[in-house]
Short mmCIF file of C-alpha atoms and ligand atoms in Angstrom, two decimals:
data_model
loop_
_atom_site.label_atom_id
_atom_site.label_comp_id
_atom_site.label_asym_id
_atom_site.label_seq_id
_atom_site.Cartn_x
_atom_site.Cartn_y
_atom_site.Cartn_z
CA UNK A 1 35.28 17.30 -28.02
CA UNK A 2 33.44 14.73 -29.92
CA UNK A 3 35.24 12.36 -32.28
CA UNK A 4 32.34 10.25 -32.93
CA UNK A 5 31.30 9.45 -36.59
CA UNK A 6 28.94 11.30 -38.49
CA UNK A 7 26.31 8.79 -38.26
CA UNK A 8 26.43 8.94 -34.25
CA UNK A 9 25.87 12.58 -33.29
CA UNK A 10 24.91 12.63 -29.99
CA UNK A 11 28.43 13.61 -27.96
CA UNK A 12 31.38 11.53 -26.90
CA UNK A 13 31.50 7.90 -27.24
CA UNK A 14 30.17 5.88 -23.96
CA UNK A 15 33.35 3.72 -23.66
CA UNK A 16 36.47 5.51 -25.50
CA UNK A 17 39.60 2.99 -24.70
CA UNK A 18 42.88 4.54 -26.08
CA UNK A 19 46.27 2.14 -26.64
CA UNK A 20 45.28 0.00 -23.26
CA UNK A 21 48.28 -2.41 -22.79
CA UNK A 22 47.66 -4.59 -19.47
CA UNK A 23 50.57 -7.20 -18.33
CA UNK A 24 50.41 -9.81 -15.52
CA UNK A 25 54.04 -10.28 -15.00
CA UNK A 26 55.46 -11.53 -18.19
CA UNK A 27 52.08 -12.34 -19.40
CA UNK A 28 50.82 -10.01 -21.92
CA UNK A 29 47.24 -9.86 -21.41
CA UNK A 30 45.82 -7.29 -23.55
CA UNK A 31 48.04 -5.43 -25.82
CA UNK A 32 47.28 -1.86 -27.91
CA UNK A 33 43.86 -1.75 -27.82
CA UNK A 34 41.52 1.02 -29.30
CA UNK A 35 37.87 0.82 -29.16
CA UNK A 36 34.98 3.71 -29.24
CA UNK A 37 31.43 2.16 -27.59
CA UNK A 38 29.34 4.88 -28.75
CA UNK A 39 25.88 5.67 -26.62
CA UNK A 40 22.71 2.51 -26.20
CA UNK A 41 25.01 -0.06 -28.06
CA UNK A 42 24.87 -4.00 -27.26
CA UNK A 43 28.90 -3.97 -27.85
CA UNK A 44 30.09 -8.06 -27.79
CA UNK A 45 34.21 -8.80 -26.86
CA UNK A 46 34.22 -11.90 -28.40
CA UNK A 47 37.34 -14.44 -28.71
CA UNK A 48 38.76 -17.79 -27.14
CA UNK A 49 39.34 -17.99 -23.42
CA UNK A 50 42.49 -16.59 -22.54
CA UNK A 51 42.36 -13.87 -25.34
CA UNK A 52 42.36 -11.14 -22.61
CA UNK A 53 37.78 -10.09 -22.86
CA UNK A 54 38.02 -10.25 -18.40
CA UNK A 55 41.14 -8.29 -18.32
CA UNK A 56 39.88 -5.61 -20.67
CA UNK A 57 36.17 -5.88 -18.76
CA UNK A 58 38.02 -5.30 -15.16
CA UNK A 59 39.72 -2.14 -16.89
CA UNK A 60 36.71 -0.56 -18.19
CA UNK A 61 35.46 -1.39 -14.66
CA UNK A 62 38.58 -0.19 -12.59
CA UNK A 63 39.10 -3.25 -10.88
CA UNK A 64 42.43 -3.40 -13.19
CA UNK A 65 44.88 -0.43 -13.83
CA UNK A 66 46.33 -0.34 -17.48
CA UNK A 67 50.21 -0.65 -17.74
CA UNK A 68 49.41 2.15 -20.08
CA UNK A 69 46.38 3.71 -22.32
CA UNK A 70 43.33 5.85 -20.95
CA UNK A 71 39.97 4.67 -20.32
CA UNK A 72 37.12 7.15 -21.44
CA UNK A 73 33.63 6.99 -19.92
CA UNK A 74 31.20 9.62 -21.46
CA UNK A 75 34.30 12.00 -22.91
CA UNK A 76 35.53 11.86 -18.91
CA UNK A 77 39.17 10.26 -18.50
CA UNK A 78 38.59 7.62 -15.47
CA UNK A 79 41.62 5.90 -16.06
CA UNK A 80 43.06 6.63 -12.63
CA UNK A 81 39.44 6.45 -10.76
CA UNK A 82 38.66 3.51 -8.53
CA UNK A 83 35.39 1.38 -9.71
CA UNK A 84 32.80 2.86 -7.25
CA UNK A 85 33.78 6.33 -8.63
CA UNK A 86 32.73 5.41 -12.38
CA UNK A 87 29.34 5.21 -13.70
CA UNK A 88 28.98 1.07 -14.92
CA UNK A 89 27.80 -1.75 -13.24
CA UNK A 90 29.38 -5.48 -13.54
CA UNK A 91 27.48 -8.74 -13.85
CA UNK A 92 30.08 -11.62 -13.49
CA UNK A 93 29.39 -15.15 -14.05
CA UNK A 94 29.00 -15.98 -11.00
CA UNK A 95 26.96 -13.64 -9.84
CA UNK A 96 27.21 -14.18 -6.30
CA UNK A 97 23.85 -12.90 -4.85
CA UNK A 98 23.37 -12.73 -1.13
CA UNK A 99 22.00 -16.10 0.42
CA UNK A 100 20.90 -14.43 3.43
CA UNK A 101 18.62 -11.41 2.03
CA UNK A 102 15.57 -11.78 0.12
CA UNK A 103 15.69 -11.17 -3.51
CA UNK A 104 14.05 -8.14 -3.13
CA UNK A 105 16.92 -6.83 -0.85
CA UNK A 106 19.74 -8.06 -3.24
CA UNK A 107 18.22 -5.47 -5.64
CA UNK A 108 17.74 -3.24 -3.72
CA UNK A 109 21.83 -2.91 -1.89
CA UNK A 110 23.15 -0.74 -4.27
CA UNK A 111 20.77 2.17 -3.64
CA UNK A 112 20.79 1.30 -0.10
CA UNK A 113 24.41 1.48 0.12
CA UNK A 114 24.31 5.05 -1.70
CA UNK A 115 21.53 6.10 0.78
CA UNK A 116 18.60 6.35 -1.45
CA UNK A 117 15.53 6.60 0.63
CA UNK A 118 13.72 3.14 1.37
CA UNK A 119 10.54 4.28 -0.47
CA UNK A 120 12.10 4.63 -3.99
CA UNK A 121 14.29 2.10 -3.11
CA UNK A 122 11.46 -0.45 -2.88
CA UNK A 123 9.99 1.27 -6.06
CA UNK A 124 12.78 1.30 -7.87
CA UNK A 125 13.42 -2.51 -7.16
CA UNK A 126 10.26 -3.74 -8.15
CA UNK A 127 10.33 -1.70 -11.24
CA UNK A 128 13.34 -3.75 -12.16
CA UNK A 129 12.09 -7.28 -11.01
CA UNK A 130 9.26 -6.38 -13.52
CA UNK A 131 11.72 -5.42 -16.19
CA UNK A 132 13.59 -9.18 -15.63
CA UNK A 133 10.18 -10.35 -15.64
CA UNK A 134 10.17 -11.47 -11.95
CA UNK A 135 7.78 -9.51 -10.67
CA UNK A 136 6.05 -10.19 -7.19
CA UNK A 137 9.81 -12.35 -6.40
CA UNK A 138 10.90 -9.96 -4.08
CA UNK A 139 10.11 -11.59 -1.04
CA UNK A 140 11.77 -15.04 -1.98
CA UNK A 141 15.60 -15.91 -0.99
CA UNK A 142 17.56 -16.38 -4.10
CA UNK A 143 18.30 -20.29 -2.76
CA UNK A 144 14.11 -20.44 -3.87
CA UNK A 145 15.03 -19.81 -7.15
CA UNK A 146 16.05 -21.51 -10.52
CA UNK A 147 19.21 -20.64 -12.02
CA UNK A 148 18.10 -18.41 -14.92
CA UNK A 149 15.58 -16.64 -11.99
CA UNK A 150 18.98 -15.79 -10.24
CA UNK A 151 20.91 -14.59 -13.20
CA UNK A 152 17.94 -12.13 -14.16
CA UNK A 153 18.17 -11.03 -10.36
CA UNK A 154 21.66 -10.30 -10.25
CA UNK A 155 20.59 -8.52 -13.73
CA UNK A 156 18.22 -6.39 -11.81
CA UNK A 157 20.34 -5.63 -8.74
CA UNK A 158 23.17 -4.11 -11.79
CA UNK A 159 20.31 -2.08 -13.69
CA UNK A 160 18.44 -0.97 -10.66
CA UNK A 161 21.64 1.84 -10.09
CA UNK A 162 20.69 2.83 -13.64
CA UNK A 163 24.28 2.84 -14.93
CA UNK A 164 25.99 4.35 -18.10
CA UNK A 165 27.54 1.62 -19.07
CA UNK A 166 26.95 -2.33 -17.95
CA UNK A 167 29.76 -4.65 -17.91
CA UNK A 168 28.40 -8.02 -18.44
CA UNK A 169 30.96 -11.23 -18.20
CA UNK A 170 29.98 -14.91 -19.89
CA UNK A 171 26.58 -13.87 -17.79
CA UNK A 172 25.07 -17.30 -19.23
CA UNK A 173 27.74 -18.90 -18.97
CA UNK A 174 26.34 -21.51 -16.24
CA UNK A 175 23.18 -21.73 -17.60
CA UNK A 176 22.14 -24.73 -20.21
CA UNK A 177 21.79 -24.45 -23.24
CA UNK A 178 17.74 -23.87 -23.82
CA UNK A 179 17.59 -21.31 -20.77
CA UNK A 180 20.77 -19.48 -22.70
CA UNK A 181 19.40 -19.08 -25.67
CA UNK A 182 15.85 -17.79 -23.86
CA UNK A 183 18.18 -15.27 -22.09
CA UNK A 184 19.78 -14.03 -24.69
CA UNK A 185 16.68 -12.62 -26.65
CA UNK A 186 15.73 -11.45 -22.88
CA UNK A 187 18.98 -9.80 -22.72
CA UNK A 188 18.67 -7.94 -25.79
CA UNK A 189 14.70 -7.06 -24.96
CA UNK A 190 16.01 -6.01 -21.83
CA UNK A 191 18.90 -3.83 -23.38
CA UNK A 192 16.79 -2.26 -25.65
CA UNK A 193 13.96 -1.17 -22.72
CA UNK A 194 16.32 0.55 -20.71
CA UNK A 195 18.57 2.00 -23.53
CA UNK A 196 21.84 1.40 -21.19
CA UNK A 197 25.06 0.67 -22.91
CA UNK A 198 25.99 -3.31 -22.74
CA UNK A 199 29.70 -4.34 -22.85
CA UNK A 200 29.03 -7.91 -23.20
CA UNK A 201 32.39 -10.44 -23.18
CA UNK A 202 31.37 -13.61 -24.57
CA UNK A 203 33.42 -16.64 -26.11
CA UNK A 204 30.68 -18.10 -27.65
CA UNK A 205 30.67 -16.66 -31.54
CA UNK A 206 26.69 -17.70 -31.98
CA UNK A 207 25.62 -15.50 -28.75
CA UNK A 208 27.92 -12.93 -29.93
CA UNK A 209 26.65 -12.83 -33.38
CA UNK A 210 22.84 -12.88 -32.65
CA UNK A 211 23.08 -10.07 -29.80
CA UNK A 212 25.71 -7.55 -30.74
CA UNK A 213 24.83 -4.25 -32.53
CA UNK A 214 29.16 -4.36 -33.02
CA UNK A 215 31.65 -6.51 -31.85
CA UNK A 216 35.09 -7.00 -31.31
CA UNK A 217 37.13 -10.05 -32.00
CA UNK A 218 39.57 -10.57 -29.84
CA UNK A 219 42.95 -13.04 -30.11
CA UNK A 220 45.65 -13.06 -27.58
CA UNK A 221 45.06 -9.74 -26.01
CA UNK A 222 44.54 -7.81 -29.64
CA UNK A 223 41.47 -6.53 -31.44
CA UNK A 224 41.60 -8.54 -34.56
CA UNK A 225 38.59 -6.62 -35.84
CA UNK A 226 35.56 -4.57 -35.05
CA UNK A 227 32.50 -4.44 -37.06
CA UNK A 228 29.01 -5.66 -36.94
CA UNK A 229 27.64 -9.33 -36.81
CA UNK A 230 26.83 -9.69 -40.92
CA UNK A 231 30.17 -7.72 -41.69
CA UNK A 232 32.99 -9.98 -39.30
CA UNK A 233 30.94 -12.90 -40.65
CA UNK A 234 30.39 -12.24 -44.45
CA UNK A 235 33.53 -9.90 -44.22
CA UNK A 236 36.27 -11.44 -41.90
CA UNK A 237 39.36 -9.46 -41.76
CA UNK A 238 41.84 -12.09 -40.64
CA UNK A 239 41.90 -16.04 -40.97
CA UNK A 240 41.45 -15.77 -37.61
CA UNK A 241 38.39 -13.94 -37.72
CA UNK A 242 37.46 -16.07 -40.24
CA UNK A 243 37.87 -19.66 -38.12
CA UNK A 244 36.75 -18.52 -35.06
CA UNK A 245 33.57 -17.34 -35.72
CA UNK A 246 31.61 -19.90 -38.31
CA UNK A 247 33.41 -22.47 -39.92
CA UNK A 248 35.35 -21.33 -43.00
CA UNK A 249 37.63 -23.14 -45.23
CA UNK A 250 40.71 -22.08 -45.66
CA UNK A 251 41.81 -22.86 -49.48
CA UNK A 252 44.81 -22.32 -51.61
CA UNK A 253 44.62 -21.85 -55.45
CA UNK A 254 47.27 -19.82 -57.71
CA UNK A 255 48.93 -19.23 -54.93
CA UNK A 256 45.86 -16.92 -52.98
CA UNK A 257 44.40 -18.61 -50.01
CA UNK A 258 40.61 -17.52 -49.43
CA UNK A 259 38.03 -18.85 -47.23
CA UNK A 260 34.32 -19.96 -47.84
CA UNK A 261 31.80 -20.53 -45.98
CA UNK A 262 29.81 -23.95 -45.47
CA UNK A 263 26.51 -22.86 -46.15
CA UNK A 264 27.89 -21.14 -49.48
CA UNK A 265 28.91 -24.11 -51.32
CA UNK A 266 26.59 -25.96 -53.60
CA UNK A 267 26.88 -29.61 -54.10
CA UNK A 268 26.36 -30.31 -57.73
CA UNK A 269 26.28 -33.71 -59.18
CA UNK A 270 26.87 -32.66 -62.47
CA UNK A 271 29.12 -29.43 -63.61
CA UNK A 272 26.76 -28.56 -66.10
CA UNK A 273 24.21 -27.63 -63.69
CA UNK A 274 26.21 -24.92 -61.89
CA UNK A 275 24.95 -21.65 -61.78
CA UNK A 276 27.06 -19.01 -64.61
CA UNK A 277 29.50 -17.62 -62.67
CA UNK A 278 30.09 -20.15 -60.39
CA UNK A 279 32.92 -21.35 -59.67
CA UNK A 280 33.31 -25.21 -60.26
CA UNK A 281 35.66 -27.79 -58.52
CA UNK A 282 35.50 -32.10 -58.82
CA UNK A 283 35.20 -33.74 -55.44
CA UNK A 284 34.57 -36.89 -53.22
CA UNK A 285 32.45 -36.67 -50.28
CA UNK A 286 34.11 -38.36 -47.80
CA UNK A 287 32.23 -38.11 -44.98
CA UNK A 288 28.32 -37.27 -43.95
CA UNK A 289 27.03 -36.03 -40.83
CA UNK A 290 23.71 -35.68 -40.08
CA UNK A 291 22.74 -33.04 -37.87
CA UNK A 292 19.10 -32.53 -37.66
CA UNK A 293 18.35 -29.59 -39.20
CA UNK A 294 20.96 -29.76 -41.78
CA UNK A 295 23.43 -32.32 -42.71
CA UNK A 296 27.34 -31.51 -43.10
CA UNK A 297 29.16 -32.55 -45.87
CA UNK A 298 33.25 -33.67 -45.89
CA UNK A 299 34.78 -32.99 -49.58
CA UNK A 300 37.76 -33.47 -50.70
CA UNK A 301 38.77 -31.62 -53.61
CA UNK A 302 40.91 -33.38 -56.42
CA UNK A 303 42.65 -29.35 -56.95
CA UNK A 304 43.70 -30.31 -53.26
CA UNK A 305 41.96 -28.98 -50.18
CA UNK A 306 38.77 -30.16 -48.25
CA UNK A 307 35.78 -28.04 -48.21
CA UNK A 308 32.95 -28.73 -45.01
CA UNK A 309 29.59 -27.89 -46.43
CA UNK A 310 26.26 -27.77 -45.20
CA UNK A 311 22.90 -28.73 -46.21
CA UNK A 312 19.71 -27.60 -45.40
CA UNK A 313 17.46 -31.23 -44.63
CA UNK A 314 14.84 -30.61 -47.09
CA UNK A 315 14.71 -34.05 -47.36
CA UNK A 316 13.89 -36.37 -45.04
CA UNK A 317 16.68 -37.91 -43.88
CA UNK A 318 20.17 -38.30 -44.21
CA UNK A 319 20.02 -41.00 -45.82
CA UNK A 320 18.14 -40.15 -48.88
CA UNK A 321 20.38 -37.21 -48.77
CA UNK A 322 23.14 -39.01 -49.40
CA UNK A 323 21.50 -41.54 -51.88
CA UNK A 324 21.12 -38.76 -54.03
CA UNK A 325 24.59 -37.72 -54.28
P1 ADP B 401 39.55 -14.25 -21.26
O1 ADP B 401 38.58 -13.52 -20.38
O2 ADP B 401 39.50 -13.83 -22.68
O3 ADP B 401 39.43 -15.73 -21.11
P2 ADP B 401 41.59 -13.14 -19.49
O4 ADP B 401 41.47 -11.68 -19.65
O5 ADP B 401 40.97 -13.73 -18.28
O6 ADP B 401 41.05 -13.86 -20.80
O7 ADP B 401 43.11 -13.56 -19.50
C1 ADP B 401 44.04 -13.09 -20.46
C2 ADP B 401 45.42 -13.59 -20.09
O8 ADP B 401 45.86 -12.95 -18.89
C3 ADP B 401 45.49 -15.07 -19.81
O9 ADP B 401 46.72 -15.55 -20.28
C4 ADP B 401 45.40 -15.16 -18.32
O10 ADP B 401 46.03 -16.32 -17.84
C5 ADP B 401 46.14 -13.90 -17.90
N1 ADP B 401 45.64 -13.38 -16.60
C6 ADP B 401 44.42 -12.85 -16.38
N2 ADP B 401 44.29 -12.42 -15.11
C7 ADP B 401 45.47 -12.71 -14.50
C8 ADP B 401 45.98 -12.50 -13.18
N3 ADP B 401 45.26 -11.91 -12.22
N4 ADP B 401 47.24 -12.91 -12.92
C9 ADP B 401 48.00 -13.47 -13.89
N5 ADP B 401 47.58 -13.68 -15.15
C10 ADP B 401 46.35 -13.30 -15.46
MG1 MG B 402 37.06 -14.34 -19.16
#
């Protein structure tokens, strides 16, 4: 039976969880979680490290058996399956490929292992160097290859078994900063190709954010919402949601506490020029920090408080920013 929304009619969610609770001894590591990954989504766990994303991963996976709850894969209870028996694929962060075969061969093990026949196997593994854009690599040993080349092979060696569902943990999470962000539009293209459902745990709110169809914030072990990018971000549900992804302020007036965003706030040197509507406060900027493309303002507010807000550098430089202040 389907429970799905109206908007999604196409059969039972891809991932249902229901009330997964998962302890390590006395450590609670994930506590009363409910989540519905419907069919092709790029679904993000996002929170701080420790906030339980692996644990919940390894029980999607199997490699971890809730204390209690039932995991749903394509309307089919698994939750007492082991992983080989369930239809996803994981991609760790270290993705541990095999020194000794070639590349083409790490892609290819999975089929092998199941017994596929060596001519689609070799077709099969080409067709998914080409769709990590390594074609022709197959020959090479993975120790001939950069670290982004190796994370899009052990990318390849998970899609090549043409899962339901991937799993994919902090997958950039060794790579610098430039090849991550090149990744994660690759990621996405790839995701989007071959239509296969991404679980994607990442701590890093900006990856998160520009990836994710939905995600879920997570803080020590609970959901603390689930929504897409625009909505946690314009709509946070918690302060918590609220601080850990962008920077908010946090300020109290009448007695109501609210947050704003940094890029929201207008710097005004005169109160007259506000916009109608707006809502006006008297401030010192007490600190400036460049930043490139824009340049972060420190105010503190004479109501009480201290707002951080950010300016586009239409201007030149930081400098003549400030001077006219
Ligand atoms: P995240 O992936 O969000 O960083 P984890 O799921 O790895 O978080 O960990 C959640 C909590 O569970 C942490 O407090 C962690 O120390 C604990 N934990 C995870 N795995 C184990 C384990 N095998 N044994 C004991 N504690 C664990
Ligand atoms: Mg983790």
């Amino acid at each position: 039976p389907s429970e799905a929304g109206e908007d999604t009619p196409t059969g039972p969610a891809d991932v249902r969880l229901e009330g997964i609770r998962k302890t390590f001894n006395e450590v609670v590591a994930v506590e009363n979680v409910d989540l519905e990954i419907q069919q092709g989504e790029f679904f993000s766990l996002l929170g701080p490290s420790g906030s339980g994303k692996t644990t919940l991963l390894r029980v999607i996976a199997g490699f971890e058996r809730p204390d209690s709850g039932l995991v749903h894969l394509r309307g089919v209870d698994v939750t007492n399956r082991p992983p080989y028996a369930r239809d996803v694929n994981t991609v760790f962060q270290d993705y541990a490929l095999f020194p000794h075969m070639t590349v083409g061969e790490n892609v290819e093990y999975g089929l092998r292992v199941r017994g596929v026949a060596r001519k689609e196997r070799s077709e099969r593994a080409a067709s998914a160097l080409d769709m990590v854009r390594l074609p022709g690599y197959g020959k090479r040993k993975p120790s001939q290859l950069s670290g982004g080349q190796r994370q899009r092979v052990a990318l390849a060696r998970a899609i090549v078994n043409r899962p339901e569902v991937l799993l994919l943990d902090e997958p950039l999470g060794a790579l610098d900063l430039k090849l991550r962000e090149e990744m994660q539009v690759e990621l996405k293209r790839i995701q989007q190709e071959v239509g296969i459902t991404f679980v994607y745990v990442t701590h890093d709110q900006e990856e998160a954010l520009t990836m994710s169809d939905r995600l879920a914030v997570f803080n020590e072990g609970r959901i603390e919402q689930v929504a897409s990018p625009a909505e946690v971000y314009e709509r946070p549900a918690t302060a918590f949601v609220a601080g850990f992804v962008g920077v908010s302020n946090l300020l109290e007036r009448d007695g109501r506490r609210f947050t704003v965003r940094p890029e929201k706030i207008r710097i005004l040197l005169d109160r007259d020029t506000a916009d109608s509507g707006a809502h006006v406060e008297s401030g010192h900027v007490q600190e400036v920090i460049y930043a490139g493309m824009i340049t972060r303002y420190i105010v503190g507010l004479d109501a009480g408080g201290e707002l951080v807000v950010v300016r586009q550098n239409l201007e030149a430089t930081s400098a003549e920013a400030f001077r006219d202040k």
